[in-house]
Amino acid sequence: MNQTATVDHFPVLDLDPFSTEFLQDPYPFHEQLREAGPVVWLSKYRVWAMARYEQVHATLKDWETYCSSAGGGLANFNKEEPWRPPSIILEADPPLHNRTRSVLQRILTRTAIEKLRAGFELEAEKLVESVLARGHIDGVMDLAEVFPLRVFPDAVGLTKEGRENLLPYANMTFNAFGPRNELFEAAFAEAETVSSWIMEQCKRESLTADGLGAQVFAAADAGEVTEKEAGMLVRSLLTAGLDTTVHGITSALYSFACFPQQWQKLREQPKMLRPAFEEVVRFQSPVQTFFRTTTREVQVGETLLQKDQKVLLFLAAANRDPRKWDNPDTFDITRRAIGHVGFGAGIHVCVGQMVARLEAESVLTALLRKVDRLELVGEPQRRLNNTLRGLSSLPLLLHKA
Ligand code: OVM
């Protein structure tokens, strides 16, 4: 045989990244994955995994070798039936991806989104005023979930009825990137009702004339996408646009409650808000993982990956890789967090990140003005999800400034 001997050697781990134990406290497992090598075989799911920054980043950038059209989750769409028609942006490669991406990109640029700022800030002021009057609040149920639900569905242009389906749908989708475990099954309990409501809202006639949804349909009028594709892109907005920002805001509240000196620092220098939220995203990684699929044989370090293999990318582990970051486990709003992969990287990098930042900045600005300290007054409860890391409860006492 003429094969390089090293090519057959690779670390094998039998851990389950979608188990309760892992999801409750992923950090020791992330370290184990990073230390095992640049690429690791996960025997339980028969997939490759990368947890070091260098490989995660390089893989996200190399869409030709590591495609998205076979699915962003564990399921390989070349072999398995997807649970819903694949997303035409997340689960698509160029050239289709470029065409759909350019539509959402234009609608979601910083300047386009700037029109929403005044309304978002006003809602944040009102919401913070009302929670502050109560003192004791739940950071998740009273703030992180409430704020995005107040601003985002209106921004898209949804009808008022049935909005309670939005978070359950996102919960389904993000759990569905993992295996068919108990989390998956629980999320899909009301799948039929929830999915059919969502699909109904994606139609042109369901949307107001002035929202982000209508702007997607304007791209259909301009011939950039078909009517059906426009509906699918609205579905992407509804899937990826709400639960992610709930988790982003939760992450911010949790980080600042745990590290009050960082909150003080931000209050002294509110101009640090933007980099501070980047550090929140790096430190907490609300979106923990995504998959890619190899389109060809590819060598990673000393390991040869075959074609059509799933690769699990630990964004969260890359964001705390000591090879890349100084004191990675320290939450420090003054660090240069740019380059983190919490929003992904490369052609699929989060297209809604400006909306996410705007929402987080609106809430945090209102809090900075009025709240001297976010005191953690009880045990935060984890909300487990196969992809997202967040909380179901965050007991806080807000101290007035
Ligand atoms: C989509 C989609 C769904 C989930 C996540 C995502 C983070 C996109 O439907 O396009 O990006």
PDB file of N, CA, C and O in Angstrom, residues 51 167 401:
ATOM      1  N   ALA A  51     -13.126  21.625  16.956  1.00  0.00           N
ATOM      2  CA  ALA A  51     -13.405  22.495  18.099  1.00  0.00           C
ATOM      3  C   ALA A  51     -12.334  23.569  18.282  1.00  0.00           C
ATOM      4  O   ALA A  51     -12.485  24.441  19.125  1.00  0.00           O
ATOM      5  N   LEU A 167     -41.726  31.153  18.779  1.00  0.00           N
ATOM      6  CA  LEU A 167     -40.643  30.536  19.561  1.00  0.00           C
ATOM      7  C   LEU A 167     -40.682  29.006  19.487  1.00  0.00           C
ATOM      8  O   LEU A 167     -39.628  28.380  19.318  1.00  0.00           O
ATOM      9  N   ALA A 401     -30.549  53.059  39.174  1.00  0.00           N
ATOM     10  CA  ALA A 401     -29.394  53.958  39.158  1.00  0.00           C
ATOM     11  C   ALA A 401     -29.727  55.242  39.897  1.00  0.00           C
ATOM     12  O   ALA A 401     -30.872  55.667  39.891  1.00  0.00           O
TER      13      ALA A 401
END
